[in-house]
mmCIF file of C-alpha atoms in Angstrom:
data_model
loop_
_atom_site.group_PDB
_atom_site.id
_atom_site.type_symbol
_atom_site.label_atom_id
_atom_site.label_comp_id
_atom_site.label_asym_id
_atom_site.label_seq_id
_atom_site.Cartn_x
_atom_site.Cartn_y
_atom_site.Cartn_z
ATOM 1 C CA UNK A 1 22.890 2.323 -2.367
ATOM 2 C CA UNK A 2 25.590 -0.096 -1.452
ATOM 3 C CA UNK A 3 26.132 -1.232 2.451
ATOM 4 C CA UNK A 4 28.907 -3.411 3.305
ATOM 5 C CA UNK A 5 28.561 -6.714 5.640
ATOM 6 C CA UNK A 6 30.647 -6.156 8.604
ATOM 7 C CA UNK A 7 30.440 -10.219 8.941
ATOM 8 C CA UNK A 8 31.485 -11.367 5.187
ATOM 9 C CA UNK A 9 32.621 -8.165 4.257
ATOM 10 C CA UNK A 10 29.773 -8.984 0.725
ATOM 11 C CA UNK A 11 27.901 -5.589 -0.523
ATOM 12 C CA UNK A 12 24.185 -5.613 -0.442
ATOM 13 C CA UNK A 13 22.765 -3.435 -2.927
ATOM 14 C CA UNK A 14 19.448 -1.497 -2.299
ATOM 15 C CA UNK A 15 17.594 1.614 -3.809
ATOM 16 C CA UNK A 16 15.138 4.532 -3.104
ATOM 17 C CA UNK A 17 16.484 4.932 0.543
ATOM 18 C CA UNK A 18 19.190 5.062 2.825
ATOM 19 C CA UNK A 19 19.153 3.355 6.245
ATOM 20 C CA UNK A 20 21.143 4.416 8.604
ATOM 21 C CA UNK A 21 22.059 4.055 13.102
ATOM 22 C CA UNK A 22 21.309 6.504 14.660
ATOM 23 C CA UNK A 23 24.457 7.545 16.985
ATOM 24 C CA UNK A 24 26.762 5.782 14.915
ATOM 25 C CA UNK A 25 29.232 7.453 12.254
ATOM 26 C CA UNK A 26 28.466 6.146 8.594
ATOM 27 C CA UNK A 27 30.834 7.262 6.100
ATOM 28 C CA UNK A 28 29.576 8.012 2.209
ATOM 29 C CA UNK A 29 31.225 7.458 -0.401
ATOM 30 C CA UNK A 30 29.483 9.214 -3.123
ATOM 31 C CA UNK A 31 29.929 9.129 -6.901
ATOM 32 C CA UNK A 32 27.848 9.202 -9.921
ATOM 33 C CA UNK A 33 27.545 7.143 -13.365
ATOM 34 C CA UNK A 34 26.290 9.475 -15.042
ATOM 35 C CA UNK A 35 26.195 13.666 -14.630
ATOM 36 C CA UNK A 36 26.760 15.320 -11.679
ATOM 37 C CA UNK A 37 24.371 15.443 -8.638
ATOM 38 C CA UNK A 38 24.587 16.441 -5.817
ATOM 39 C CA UNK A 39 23.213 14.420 -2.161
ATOM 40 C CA UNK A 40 21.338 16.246 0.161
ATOM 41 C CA UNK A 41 19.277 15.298 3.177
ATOM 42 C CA UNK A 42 18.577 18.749 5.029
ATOM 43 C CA UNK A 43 17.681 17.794 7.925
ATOM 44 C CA UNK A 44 21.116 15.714 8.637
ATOM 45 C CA UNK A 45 23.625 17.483 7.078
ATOM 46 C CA UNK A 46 25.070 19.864 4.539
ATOM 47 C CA UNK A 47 25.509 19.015 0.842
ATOM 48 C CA UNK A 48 27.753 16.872 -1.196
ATOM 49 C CA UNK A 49 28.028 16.627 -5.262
ATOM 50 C CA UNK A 50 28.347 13.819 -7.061
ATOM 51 C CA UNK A 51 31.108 13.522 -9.672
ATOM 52 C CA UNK A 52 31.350 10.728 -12.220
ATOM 53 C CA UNK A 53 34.982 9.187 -12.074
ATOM 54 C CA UNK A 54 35.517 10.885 -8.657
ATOM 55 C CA UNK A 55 34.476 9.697 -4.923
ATOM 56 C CA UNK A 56 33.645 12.692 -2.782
ATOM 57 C CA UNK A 57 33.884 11.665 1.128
ATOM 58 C CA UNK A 58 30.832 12.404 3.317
ATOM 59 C CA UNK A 59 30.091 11.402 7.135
ATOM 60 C CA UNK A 60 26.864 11.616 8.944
ATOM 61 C CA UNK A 61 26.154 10.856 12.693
ATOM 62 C CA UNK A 62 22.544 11.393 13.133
ATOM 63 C CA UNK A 63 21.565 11.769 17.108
ATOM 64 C CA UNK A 64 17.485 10.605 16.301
ATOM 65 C CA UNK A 65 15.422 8.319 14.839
ATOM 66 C CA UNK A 66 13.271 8.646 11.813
ATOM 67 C CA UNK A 67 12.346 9.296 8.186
ATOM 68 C CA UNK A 68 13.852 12.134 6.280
ATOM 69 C CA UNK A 69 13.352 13.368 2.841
ATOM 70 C CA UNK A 70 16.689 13.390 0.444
ATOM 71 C CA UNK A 71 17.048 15.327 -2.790
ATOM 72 C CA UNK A 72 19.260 15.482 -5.397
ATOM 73 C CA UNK A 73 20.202 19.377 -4.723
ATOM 74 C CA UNK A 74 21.870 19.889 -8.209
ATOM 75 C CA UNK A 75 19.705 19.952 -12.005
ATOM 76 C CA UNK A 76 20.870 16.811 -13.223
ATOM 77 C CA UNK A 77 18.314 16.774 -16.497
ATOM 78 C CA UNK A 78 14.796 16.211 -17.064
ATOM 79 C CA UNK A 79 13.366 13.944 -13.960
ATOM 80 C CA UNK A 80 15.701 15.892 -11.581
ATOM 81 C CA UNK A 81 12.281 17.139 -9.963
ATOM 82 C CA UNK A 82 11.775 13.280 -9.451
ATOM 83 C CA UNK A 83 14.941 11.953 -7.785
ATOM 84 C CA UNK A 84 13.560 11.958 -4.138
ATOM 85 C CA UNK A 85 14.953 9.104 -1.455
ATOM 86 C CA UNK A 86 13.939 8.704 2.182
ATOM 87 C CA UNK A 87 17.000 8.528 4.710
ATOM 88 C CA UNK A 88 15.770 6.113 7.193
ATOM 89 C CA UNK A 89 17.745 6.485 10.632
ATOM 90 C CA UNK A 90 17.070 3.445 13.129
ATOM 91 C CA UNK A 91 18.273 2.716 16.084
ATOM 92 C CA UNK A 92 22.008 0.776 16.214
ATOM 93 C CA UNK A 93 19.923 -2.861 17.088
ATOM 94 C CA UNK A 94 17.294 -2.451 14.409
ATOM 95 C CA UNK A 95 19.819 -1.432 11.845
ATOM 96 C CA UNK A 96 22.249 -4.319 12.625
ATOM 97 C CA UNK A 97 18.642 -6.566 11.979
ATOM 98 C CA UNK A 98 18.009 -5.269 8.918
ATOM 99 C CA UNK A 99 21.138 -5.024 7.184
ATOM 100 C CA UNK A 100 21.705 -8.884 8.221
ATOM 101 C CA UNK A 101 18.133 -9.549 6.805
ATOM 102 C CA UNK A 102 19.302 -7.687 3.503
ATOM 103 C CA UNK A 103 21.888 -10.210 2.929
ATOM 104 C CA UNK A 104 19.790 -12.602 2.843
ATOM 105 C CA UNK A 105 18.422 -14.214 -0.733
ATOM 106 C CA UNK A 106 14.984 -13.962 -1.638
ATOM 107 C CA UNK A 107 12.436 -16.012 -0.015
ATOM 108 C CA UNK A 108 10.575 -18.566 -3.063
ATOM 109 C CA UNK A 109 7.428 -17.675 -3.838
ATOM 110 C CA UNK A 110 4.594 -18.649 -1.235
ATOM 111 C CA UNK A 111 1.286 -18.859 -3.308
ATOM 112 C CA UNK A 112 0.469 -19.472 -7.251
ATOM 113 C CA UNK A 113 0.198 -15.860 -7.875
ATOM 114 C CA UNK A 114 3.914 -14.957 -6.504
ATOM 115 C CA UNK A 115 4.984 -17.964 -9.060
ATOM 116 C CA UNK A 116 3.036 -16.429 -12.171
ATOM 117 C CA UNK A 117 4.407 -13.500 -11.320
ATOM 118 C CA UNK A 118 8.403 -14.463 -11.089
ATOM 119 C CA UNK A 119 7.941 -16.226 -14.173
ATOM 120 C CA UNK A 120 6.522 -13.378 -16.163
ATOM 121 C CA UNK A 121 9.569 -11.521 -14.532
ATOM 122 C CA UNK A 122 11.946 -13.901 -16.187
ATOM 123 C CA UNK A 123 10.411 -14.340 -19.079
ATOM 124 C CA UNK A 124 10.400 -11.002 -19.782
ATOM 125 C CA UNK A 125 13.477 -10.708 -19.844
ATOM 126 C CA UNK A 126 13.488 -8.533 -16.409
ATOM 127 C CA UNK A 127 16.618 -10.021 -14.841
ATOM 128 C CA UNK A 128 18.715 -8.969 -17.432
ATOM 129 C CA UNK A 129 18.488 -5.805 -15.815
ATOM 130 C CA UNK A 130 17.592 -6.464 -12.596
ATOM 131 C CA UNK A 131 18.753 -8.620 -9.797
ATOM 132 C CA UNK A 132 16.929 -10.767 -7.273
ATOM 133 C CA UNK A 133 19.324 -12.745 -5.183
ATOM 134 C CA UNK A 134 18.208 -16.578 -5.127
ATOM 135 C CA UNK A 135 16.523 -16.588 -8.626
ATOM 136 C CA UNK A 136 18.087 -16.352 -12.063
ATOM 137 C CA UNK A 137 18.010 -12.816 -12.289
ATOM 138 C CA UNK A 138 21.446 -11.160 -11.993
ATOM 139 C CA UNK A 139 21.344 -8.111 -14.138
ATOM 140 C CA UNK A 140 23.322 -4.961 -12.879
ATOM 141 C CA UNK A 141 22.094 -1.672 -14.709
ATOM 142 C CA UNK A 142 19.033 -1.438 -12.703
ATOM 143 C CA UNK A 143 18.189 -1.682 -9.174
ATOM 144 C CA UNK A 144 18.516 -4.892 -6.677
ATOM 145 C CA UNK A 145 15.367 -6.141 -6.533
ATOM 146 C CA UNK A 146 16.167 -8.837 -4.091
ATOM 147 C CA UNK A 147 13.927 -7.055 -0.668
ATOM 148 C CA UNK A 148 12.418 -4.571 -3.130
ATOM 149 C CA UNK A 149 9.027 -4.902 -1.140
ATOM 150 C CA UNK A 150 10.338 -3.888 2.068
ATOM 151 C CA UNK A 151 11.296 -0.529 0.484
ATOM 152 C CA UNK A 152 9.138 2.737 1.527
ATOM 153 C CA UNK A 153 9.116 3.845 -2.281
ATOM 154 C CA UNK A 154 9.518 3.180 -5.788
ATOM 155 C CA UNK A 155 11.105 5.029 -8.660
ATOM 156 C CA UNK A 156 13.034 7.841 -7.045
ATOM 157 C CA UNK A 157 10.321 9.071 -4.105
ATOM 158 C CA UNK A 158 7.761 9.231 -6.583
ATOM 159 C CA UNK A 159 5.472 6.034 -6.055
ATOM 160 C CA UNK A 160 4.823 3.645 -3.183
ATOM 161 C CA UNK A 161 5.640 -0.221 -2.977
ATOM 162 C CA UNK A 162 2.043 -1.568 -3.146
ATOM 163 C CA UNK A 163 0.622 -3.868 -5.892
ATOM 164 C CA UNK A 164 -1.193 -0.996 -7.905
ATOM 165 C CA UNK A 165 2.009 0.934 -7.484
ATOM 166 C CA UNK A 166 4.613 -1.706 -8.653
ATOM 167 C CA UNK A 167 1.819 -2.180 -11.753
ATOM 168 C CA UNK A 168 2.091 1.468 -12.604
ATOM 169 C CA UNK A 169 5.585 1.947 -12.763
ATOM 170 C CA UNK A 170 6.233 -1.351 -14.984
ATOM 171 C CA UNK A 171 3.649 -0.377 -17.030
ATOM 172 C CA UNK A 172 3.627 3.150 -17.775
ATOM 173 C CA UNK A 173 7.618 3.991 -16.879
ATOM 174 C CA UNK A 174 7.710 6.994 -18.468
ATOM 175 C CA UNK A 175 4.482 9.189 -17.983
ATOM 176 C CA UNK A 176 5.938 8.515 -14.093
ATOM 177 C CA UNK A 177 9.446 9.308 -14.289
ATOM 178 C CA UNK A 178 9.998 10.964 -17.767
ATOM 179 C CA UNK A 179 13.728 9.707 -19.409
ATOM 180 C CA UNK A 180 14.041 6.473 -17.030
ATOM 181 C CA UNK A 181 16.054 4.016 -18.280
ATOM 182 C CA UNK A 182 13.711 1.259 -18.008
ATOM 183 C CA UNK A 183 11.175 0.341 -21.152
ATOM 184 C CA UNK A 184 7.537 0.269 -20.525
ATOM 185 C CA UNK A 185 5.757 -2.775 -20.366
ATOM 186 C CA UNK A 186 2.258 -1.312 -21.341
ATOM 187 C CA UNK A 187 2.221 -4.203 -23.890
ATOM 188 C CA UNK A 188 1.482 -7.121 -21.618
ATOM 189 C CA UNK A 189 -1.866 -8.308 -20.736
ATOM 190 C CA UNK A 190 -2.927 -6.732 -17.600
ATOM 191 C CA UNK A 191 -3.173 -10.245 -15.280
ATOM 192 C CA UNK A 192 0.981 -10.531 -15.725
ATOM 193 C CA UNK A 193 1.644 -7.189 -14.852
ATOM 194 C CA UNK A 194 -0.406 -7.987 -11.830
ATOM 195 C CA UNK A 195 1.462 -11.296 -11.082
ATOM 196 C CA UNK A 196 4.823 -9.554 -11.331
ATOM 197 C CA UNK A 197 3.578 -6.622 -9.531
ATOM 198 C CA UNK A 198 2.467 -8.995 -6.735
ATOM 199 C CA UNK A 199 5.831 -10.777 -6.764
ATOM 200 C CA UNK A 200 8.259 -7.638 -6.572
ATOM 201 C CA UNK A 201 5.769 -6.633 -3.238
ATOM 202 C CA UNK A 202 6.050 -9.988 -1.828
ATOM 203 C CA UNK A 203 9.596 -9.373 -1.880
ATOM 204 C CA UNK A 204 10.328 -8.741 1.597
#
C-alpha cells in the first residue's frame, strides 16, 4: 500500500492493511504486478479488479470508524485463500498522526537484543529485499519494513505481529503462506531468528 505525504508530497510504503479517515474521500488507485485480483472490503464498498499494466480508479468515503476485513475477491493462484488485509478507518485527526508518524525513519535499536537482531537482518542478506527506512536496508520486491511492528498482521491476514509470530513466518514461509516469494530461513539457529523477530516487532 502506498500513501502519499500531503506535506513533501514523498510515498510511504506499508503492507497487510489499509488505513483510512473516516468522512474523508480517499481515492485508489489499484493495479497489480502480477495476475489479476480483484480488491474487496464488503463492508465499505463494491468490488474492483486488479489488472497488471492497467490502473483501475476506486473511491471510498467511509462514514465510521473501525476494522474491516479485505479480500482479494478474484482466484489469483494457490495462497489466494490467504491474501486477507484489514481496512483500518480512523478518525480524520488520528489518521493525519499516523500517516505523519509513517514518514518517519526507523527508530535505532533500544536494547542488545533489537541490535542482534538488525544485524542478523543485514547479514542475512534481508534488506536486499526489504526496506527499513534509516538502516541499510533498501530492497524493493518485498514489503516496507520500516513501522512493520505497528501493523495488525503479517503475511496477508494470516499471522499476527508478535515475536513468536514474526519467528514463524521467517522461519517456516511456506507451510504459512504456500508459493510466497520469500525463502525460508529454517536454517538459522533459533536465538537469531529470535533477535530478528524481536527487531521487526520493535519496529514501531
Amino acid at each position: 500500500v502506498r500513501y502519499r505525504d500531503p506535506a513533501s508530497g514523498a510515498e510511504i510504503r506499508t503492507a497487510n492493511e489499509v488505513r483510512i479517515p473516516a468522512g474523508r474521500p480517499v481515492y485508489f488507485g489499484l493495479t497489480s504486478a502480477d495476475v489479476i485480483h480483484s480488491f474487496w472490503v464488503p463492508a465499505l464498498g463494491g468490488k474492483m479488479d486488479m489488472i497488471p499494466g492497467r490502473v483501475n480508479e476506486l473511491l471510498l468515503e467511509p462514514t465510521r470508524t473501525g476494522v474491516f476485513r479485505g479480500v482479494c475477491a478474484e482466484y489469483c493462484g494457490s495462497s489466494h485463500a490467504l491474501m486477507k488485509f484489514e481496512a483500518v478507518v480512523v478518525p480524520v485527526a488520528e489518521f493525519d498522526s499516523w500517516l505523519a508518524a509513517q514518514a518517519q525513519p526507523a527508530q535505532p535499536p533500544q536494547n542488545p537484543q533489537a541490535s542482534s537482531g538488525l544485524q542478523a537482518f543485514e547479514r542475512n542478506g534481508c534488506g536486499a529485499c526489504h526496506s527499513i527506512r534509516g538502516t541499510a536496508a533498501d530492497g524493493v520486491m518485498g514489503p516496507d519494513l520500516t513501522h512493520v511492528g505497528s501493523r495488525l498482521t503479517l503475511a496477508a491476514g494470516i499471522l499476527g505481529t508478535d515475536v513468536a509470530d514474526f519467528t514463524r513466518w521467517i522461519a517456516h514461509t511456506h507451510r504459512i503462506k504456500p508459493d510466497a516469494y520469500m525463502p525460508a530461513f529454517d536454517m538459522l539457529p533459533e536465538q537469531e531468528l529470535r533477535d530478528m523477530a524481536f527487531y521487526l516487532s520493535e519496529l514501531e
